[in-house]
XYZ file of C-alpha atoms in Angstrom:
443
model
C -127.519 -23.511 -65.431
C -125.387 -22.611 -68.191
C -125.216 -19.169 -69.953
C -127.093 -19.963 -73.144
C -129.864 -21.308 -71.242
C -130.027 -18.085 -69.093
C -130.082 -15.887 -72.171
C -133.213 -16.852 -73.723
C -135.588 -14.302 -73.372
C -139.634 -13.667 -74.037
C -140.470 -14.003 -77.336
C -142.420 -11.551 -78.659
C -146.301 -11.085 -78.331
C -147.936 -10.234 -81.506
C -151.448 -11.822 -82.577
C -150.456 -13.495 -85.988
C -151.589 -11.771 -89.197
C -154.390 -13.877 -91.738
C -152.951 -15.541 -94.232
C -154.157 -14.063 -97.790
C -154.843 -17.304 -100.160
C -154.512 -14.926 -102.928
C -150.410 -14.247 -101.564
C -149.990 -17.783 -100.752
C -151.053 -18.692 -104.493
C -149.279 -15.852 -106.275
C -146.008 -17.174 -103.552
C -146.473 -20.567 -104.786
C -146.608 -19.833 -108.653
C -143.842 -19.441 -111.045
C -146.003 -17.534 -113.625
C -146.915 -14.183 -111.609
C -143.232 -12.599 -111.537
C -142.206 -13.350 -115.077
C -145.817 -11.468 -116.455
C -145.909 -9.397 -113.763
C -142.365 -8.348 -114.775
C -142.943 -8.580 -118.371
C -145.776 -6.216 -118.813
C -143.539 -3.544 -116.458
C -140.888 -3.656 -118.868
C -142.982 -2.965 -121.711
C -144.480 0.013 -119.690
C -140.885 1.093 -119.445
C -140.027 0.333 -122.873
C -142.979 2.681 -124.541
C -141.527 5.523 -121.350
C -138.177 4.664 -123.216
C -139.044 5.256 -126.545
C -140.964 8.382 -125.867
C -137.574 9.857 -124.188
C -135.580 8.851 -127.258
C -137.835 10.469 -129.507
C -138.367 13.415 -127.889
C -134.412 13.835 -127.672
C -134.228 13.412 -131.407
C -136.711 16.380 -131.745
C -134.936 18.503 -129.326
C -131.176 18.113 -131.491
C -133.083 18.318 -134.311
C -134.907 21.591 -133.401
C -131.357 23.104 -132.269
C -129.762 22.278 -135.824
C -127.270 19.858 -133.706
C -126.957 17.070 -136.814
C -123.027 16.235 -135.593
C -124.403 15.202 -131.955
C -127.214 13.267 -133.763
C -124.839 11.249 -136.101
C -122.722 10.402 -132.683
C -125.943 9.247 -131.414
C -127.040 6.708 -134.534
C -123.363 5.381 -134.524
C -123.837 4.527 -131.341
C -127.417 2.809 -131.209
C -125.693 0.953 -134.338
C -123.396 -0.254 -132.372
C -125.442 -1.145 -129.573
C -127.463 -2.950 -131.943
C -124.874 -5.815 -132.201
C -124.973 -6.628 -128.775
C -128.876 -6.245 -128.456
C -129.176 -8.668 -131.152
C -127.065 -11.103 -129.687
C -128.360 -10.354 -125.753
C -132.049 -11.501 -127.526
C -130.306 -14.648 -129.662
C -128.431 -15.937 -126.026
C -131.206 -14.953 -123.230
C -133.994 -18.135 -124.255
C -131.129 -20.520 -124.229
C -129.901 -19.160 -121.410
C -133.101 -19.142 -119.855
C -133.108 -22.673 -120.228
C -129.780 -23.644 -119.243
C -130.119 -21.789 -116.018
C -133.130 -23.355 -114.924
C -132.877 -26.779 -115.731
C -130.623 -26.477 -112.410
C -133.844 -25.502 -110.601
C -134.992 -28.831 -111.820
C -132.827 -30.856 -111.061
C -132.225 -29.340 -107.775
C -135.777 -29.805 -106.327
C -135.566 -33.402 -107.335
C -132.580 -33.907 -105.629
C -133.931 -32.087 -102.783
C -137.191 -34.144 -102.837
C -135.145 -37.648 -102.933
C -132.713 -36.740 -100.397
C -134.398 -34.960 -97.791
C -138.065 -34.730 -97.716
C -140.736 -33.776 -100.433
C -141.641 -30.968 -97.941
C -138.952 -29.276 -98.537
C -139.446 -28.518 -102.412
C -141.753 -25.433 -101.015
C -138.113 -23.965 -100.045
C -137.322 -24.071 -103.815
C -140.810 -22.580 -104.940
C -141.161 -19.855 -103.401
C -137.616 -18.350 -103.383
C -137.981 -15.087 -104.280
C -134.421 -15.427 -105.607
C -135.550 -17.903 -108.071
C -138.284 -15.902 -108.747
C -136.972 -12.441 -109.133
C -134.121 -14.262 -111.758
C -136.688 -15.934 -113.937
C -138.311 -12.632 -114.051
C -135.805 -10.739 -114.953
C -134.097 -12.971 -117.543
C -137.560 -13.200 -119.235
C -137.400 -8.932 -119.347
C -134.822 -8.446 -120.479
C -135.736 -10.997 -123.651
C -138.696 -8.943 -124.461
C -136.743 -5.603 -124.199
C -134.546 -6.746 -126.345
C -136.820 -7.864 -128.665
C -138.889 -4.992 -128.898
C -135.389 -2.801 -128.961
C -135.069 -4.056 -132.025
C -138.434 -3.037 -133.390
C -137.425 1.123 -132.806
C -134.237 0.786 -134.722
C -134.719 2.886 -137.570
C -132.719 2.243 -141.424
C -132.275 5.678 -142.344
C -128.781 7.092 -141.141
C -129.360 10.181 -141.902
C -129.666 12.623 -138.709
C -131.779 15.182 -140.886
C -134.549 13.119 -141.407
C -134.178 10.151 -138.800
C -136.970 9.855 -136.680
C -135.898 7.058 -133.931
C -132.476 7.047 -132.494
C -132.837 4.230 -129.641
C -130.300 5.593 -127.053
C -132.297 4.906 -124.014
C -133.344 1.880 -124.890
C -130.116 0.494 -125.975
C -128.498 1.729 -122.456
C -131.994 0.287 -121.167
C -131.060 -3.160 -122.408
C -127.445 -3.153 -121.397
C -128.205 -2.025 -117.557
C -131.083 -5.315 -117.649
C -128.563 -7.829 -119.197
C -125.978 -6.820 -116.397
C -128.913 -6.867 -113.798
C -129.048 -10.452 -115.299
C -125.867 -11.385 -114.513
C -125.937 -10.259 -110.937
C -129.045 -12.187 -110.733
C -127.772 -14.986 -112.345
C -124.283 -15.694 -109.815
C -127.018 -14.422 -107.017
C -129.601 -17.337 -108.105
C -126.215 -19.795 -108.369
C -125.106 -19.144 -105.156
C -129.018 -19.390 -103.059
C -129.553 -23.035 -105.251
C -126.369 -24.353 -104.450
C -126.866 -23.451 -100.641
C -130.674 -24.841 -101.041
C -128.884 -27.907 -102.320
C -126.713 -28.272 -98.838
C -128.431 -30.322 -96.056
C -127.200 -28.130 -93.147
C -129.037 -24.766 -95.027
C -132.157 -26.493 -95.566
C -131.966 -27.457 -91.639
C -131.335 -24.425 -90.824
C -134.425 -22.353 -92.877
C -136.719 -25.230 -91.509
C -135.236 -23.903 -87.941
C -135.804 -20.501 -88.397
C -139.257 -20.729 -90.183
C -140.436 -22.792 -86.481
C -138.738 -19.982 -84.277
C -140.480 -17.552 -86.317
C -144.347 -19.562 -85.494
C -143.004 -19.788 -81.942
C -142.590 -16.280 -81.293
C -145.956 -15.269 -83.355
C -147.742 -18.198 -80.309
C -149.745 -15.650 -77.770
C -148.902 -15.732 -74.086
C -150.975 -15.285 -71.570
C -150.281 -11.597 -69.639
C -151.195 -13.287 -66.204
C -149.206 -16.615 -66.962
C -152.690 -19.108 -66.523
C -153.929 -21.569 -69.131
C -157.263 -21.284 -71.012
C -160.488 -20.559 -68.784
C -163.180 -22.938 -68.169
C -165.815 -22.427 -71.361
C -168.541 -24.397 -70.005
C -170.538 -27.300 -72.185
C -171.034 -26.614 -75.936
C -173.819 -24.967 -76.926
C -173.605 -25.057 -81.005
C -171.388 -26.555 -83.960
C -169.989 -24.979 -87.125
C -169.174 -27.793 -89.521
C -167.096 -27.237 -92.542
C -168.905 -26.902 -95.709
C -166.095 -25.909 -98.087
C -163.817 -28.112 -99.682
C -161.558 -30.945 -98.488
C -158.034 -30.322 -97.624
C -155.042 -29.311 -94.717
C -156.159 -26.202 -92.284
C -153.288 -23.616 -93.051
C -154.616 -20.611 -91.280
C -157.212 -19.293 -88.915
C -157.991 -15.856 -89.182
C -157.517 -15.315 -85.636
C -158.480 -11.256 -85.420
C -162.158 -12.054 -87.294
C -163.136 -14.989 -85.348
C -162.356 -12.697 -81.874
C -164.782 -9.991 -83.668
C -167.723 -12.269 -84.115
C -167.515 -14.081 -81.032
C -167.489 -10.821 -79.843
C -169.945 -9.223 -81.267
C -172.531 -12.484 -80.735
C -171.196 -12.949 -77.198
C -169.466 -16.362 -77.373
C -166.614 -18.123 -77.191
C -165.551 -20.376 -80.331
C -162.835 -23.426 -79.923
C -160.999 -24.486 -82.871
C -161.648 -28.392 -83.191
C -158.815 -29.161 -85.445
C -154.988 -27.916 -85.104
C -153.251 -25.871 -87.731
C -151.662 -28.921 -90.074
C -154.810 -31.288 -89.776
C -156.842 -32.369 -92.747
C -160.635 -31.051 -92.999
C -163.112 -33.611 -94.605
C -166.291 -31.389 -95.879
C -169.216 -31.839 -92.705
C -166.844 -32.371 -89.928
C -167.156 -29.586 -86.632
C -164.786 -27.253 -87.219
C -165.605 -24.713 -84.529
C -167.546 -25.592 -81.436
C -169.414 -22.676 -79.833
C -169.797 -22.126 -75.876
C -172.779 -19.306 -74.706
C -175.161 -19.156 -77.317
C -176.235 -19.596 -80.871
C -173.468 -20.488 -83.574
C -172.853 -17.292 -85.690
C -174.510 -16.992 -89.276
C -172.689 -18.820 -91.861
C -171.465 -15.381 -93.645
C -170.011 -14.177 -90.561
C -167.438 -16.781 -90.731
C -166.830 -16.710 -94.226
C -162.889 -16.738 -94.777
C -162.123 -17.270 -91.532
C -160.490 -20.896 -91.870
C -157.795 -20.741 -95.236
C -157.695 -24.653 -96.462
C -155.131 -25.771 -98.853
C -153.334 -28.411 -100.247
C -150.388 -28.851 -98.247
C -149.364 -27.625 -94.688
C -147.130 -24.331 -94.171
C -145.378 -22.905 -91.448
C -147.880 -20.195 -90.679
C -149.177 -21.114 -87.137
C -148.179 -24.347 -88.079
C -146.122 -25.092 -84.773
C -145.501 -28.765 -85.510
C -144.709 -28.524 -88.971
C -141.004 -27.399 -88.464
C -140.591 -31.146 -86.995
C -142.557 -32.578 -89.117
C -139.890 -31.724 -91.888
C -136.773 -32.435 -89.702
C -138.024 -35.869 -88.577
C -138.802 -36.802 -92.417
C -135.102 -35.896 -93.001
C -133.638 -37.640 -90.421
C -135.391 -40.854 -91.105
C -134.545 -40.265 -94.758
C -130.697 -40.248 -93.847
C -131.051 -43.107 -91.733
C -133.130 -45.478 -94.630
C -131.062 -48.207 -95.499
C -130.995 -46.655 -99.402
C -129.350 -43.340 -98.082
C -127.247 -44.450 -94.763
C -126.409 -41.125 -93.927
C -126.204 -41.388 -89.695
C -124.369 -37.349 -89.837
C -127.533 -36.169 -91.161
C -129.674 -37.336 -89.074
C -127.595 -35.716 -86.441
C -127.907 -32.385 -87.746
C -131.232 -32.643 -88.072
C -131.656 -33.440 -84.072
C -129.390 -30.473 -83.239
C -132.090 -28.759 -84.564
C -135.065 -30.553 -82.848
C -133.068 -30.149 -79.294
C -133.063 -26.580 -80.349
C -136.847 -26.379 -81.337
C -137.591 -28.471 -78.112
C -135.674 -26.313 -75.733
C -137.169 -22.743 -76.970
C -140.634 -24.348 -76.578
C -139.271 -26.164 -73.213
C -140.982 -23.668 -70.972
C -143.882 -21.992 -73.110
C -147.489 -22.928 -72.282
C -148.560 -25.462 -75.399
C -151.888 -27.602 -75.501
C -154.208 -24.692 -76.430
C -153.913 -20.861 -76.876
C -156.402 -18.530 -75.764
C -156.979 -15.291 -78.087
C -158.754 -12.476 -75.845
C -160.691 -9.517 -77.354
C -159.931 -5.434 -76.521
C -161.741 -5.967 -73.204
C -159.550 -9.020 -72.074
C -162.621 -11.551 -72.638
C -161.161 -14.483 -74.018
C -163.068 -15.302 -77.795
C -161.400 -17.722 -79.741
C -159.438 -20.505 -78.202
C -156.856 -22.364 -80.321
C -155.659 -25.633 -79.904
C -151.498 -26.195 -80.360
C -149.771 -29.404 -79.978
C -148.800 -30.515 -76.255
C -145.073 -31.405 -74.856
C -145.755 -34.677 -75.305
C -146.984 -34.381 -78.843
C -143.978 -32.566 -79.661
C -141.281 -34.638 -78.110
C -142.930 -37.678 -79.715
C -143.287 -35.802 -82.834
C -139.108 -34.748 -82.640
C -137.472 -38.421 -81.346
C -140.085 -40.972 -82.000
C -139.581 -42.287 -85.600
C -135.760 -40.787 -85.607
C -135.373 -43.439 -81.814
C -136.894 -46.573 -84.012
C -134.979 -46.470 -86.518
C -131.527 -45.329 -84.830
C -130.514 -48.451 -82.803
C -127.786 -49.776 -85.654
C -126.280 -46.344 -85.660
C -124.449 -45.637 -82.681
C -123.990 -41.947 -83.868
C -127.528 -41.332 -83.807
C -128.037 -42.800 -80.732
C -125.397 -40.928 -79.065
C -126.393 -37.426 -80.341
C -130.232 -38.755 -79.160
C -129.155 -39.185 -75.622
C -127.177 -35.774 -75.073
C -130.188 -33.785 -76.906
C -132.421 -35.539 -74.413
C -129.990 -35.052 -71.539
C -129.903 -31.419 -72.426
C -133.959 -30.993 -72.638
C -134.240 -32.815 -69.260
C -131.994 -30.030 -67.487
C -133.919 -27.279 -69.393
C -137.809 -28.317 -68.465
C -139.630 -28.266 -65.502
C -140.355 -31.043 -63.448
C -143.698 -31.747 -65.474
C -142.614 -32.108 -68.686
C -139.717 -34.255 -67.844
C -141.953 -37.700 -68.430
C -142.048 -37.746 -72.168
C -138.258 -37.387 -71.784
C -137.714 -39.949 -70.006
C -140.082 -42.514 -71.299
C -137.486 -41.946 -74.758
C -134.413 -42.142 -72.972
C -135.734 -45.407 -71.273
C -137.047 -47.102 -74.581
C -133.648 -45.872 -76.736
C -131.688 -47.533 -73.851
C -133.816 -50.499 -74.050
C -133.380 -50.703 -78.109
C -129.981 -50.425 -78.071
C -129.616 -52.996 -75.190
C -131.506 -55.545 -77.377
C -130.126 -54.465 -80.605
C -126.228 -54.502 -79.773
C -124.285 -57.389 -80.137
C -121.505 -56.657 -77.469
C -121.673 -55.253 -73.472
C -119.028 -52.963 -75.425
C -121.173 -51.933 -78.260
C -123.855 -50.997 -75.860
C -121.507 -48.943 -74.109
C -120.310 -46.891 -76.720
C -123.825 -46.444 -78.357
C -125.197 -45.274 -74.986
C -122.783 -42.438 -73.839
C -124.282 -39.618 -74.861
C -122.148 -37.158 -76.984
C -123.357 -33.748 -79.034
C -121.475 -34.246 -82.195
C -122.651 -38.347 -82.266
C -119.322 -39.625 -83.316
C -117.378 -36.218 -84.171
């Protein structure tokens, strides 16, 4: 066994946290940032102001007139570039995020649609748009303490703070700005976007529970109630896992999830099916399944592959013909594959403070997940001999990493890949070449 298949340890064992609607709707919003960050930088324009008046007071008080005139050549100075800073920021506002635009439709035509949520909620983006939007109204109401009268005996605004206020948030802009340049031009790369989709699935893997003892999910016995969903249509994003343990709990039962993380809910289907007793009351379960309109990554385990196989059979279309791609998106599904290779899939059990097992999950299988990485990637890879290659390492790899048990779905793709190729090949030396397996495809 080689050494990077010896060095992959436990994942960590942590019950997954609820997921707020409220954060996922404020995460998938442009508008909260910009007036969240808009109304703080009024706060801190009225703190501003106060600090410039009261240091007008103070050198007036002391008789200091010479230090005051330094002061109101100064703000009238500053005023030029204030003036300008609040003329440039709108069209530079614009400007800037017009590439947003036209990055998340590139994004959406070349790899996936489900990637666009990469764009959406990057803070980057986010905290940029914010900030450029700040420093707009600072300027603008900069411009509102400037006061006419230049003389230092009877002036009554000097805006020194503000002014140095202003010039600190326009070169917070600029950092921002070659910040925000650099994230969307890396969104914009297909090997990036691979690799956050990676990371986002290795972060739901190591959030799955494992059982302390190593077994599966206990026998529940027959079902003794239903829970049907009564709210609206739409994907299941999130079970609250930690209040679903506390009512079974406290009404003695066990509950089973019916549908996996990623499925869509029609209003009156079962939802949860209840083994030992009566179902609990309807307001005991009241925010305990978050519906949406799209799936996420949180406890989402199949939703990493989801995205990957999308890209790869988006390279491979006939309008895009982009066989590398494809690759690099099954490096990353071998890699998905292989940290999942040995953990127990099918269903999750969640277990109170006592040990009882309370809620028990269902998760995708091997199988489901194999099919779910190669299937559509193997149909439409048998005229690209670089696909195929890469397709038979990654599953030669996964068949020396798994146990004995899960080695089926594996094989059953190897076999029908070999047989596609062997009908789709024109040559005994086409077939060949497409059917030696090889990590970088072609090189």
């Amino acid at each position: 066994m080689s050494d990077w298949m010896v060095t992959q340890g436990p994942l960590p064992r942590r019950r997954p946290r609820a997921l707020s609607p409220l954060r996922e709707h404020l995460r998938d919003t442009f508008w909260f940032a910009p007036t969240a960050a808009m109304v703080g930088v009024f706060v801190v324009w009225l703190v501003a102001q106060e600090l410039d008046a009261a240091l007008v007071r103070s050198l007036q008080e002391d008789g200091d007139y010479g230090t005051l005139a330094d002061l109101l050549r100064f703000a009238d100075d500053a005023k030029t570039v204030v003036s300008a800073v609040g003329s440039a920021m709108m069209t530079f506002i614009g400007v800037v995020f017009s590439i947003s635009l036209v990055a998340v439709q590139m994004a959406s035509g070349q790899f996936t649609p489900r990637v666009v949520r990469l764009f959406v909620r990057s803070r980057i983006t986010k905290a940029t748009f914010a900030v450029f939007l700040a420093t707009f109204v600072l300027t603008l109401l900069v411009l509102t303490s400037y006061d006419s009268n230049a003389d230092p005996r009877t002036a009554a605004s000097v805006p020194l703070v503000q002014s140095v206020l202003t010039l600190l948030m326009v070169a917070l802009s600029l950092l921002l700005f070659v910040m925000y340049v650099n994230t969307t031009l890396r969104l914009m790369r297909v090997s990036h976007v691979i690799a956050r989709i990676a990371a986002e699935s290795f972060r739901v893997a190591a959030l799955m529970p494992v059982p302390a003892d190593g077994g599966g999910v206990p026998f529940l016995g027959p079902v003794t109630a239903w829970v049907v969903h009564d709210g609206k249509g739409g994907v299941l994003r999130d079970v609250h896992v930690a209040r679903l343990v506390r009512v079974a709990r406290g009404h003695g039962v066990v509950l089973r999830l019916v549908p996996r993380i990623g499925d869509f809910l029609v209003p009156g289907t079962p939802v949860l099916a209840v083994h030992g007793g009566a179902a609990p009351p309807r307001r005991a379960l009241r925010y305990a399944l978050s519906v949406g309109v799209e799936r996420t990554f949180h406890q989402d385990l199949a939703f990493g592959l989801r995205q990957l196989s999308d890209i790869g059979l988006r390279a491979l279309s006939p309008a895009v013909n982009d066989p590398t791609t494809a690759v690099q998106a099954l490096d990353r599904v071998v890699q998905i594959l292989a940290t999942l290779s040995r953990r127990p899939l099918d269903a999750v059990s969640h277990r109170d403070r006592r040990g009882v097992v309370r809620l028990v999950q269902p998760v995708p299988g091997w199988a489901e997940l194999v099919d779910l990485g190669f299937t559509e990637v193997r149909a439409c890879a048998t005229d690209a001999p670089q696909v195929t290659r890469r397709l038979l390492a990654g599953l030669d790899d996964l068949l020396r990493l798994v146990p004995p048990e899960r080695r089926a779905p594996l094989l059953r793709h190897r076999a029908l890949l070999r047989q596609a190729v062997e009908r789709s090949a024109p040559t005994p030396a086409d077939r060949a070449f497409a059917l030696r397996p090889d990590r970088q495809g072609i090189g």
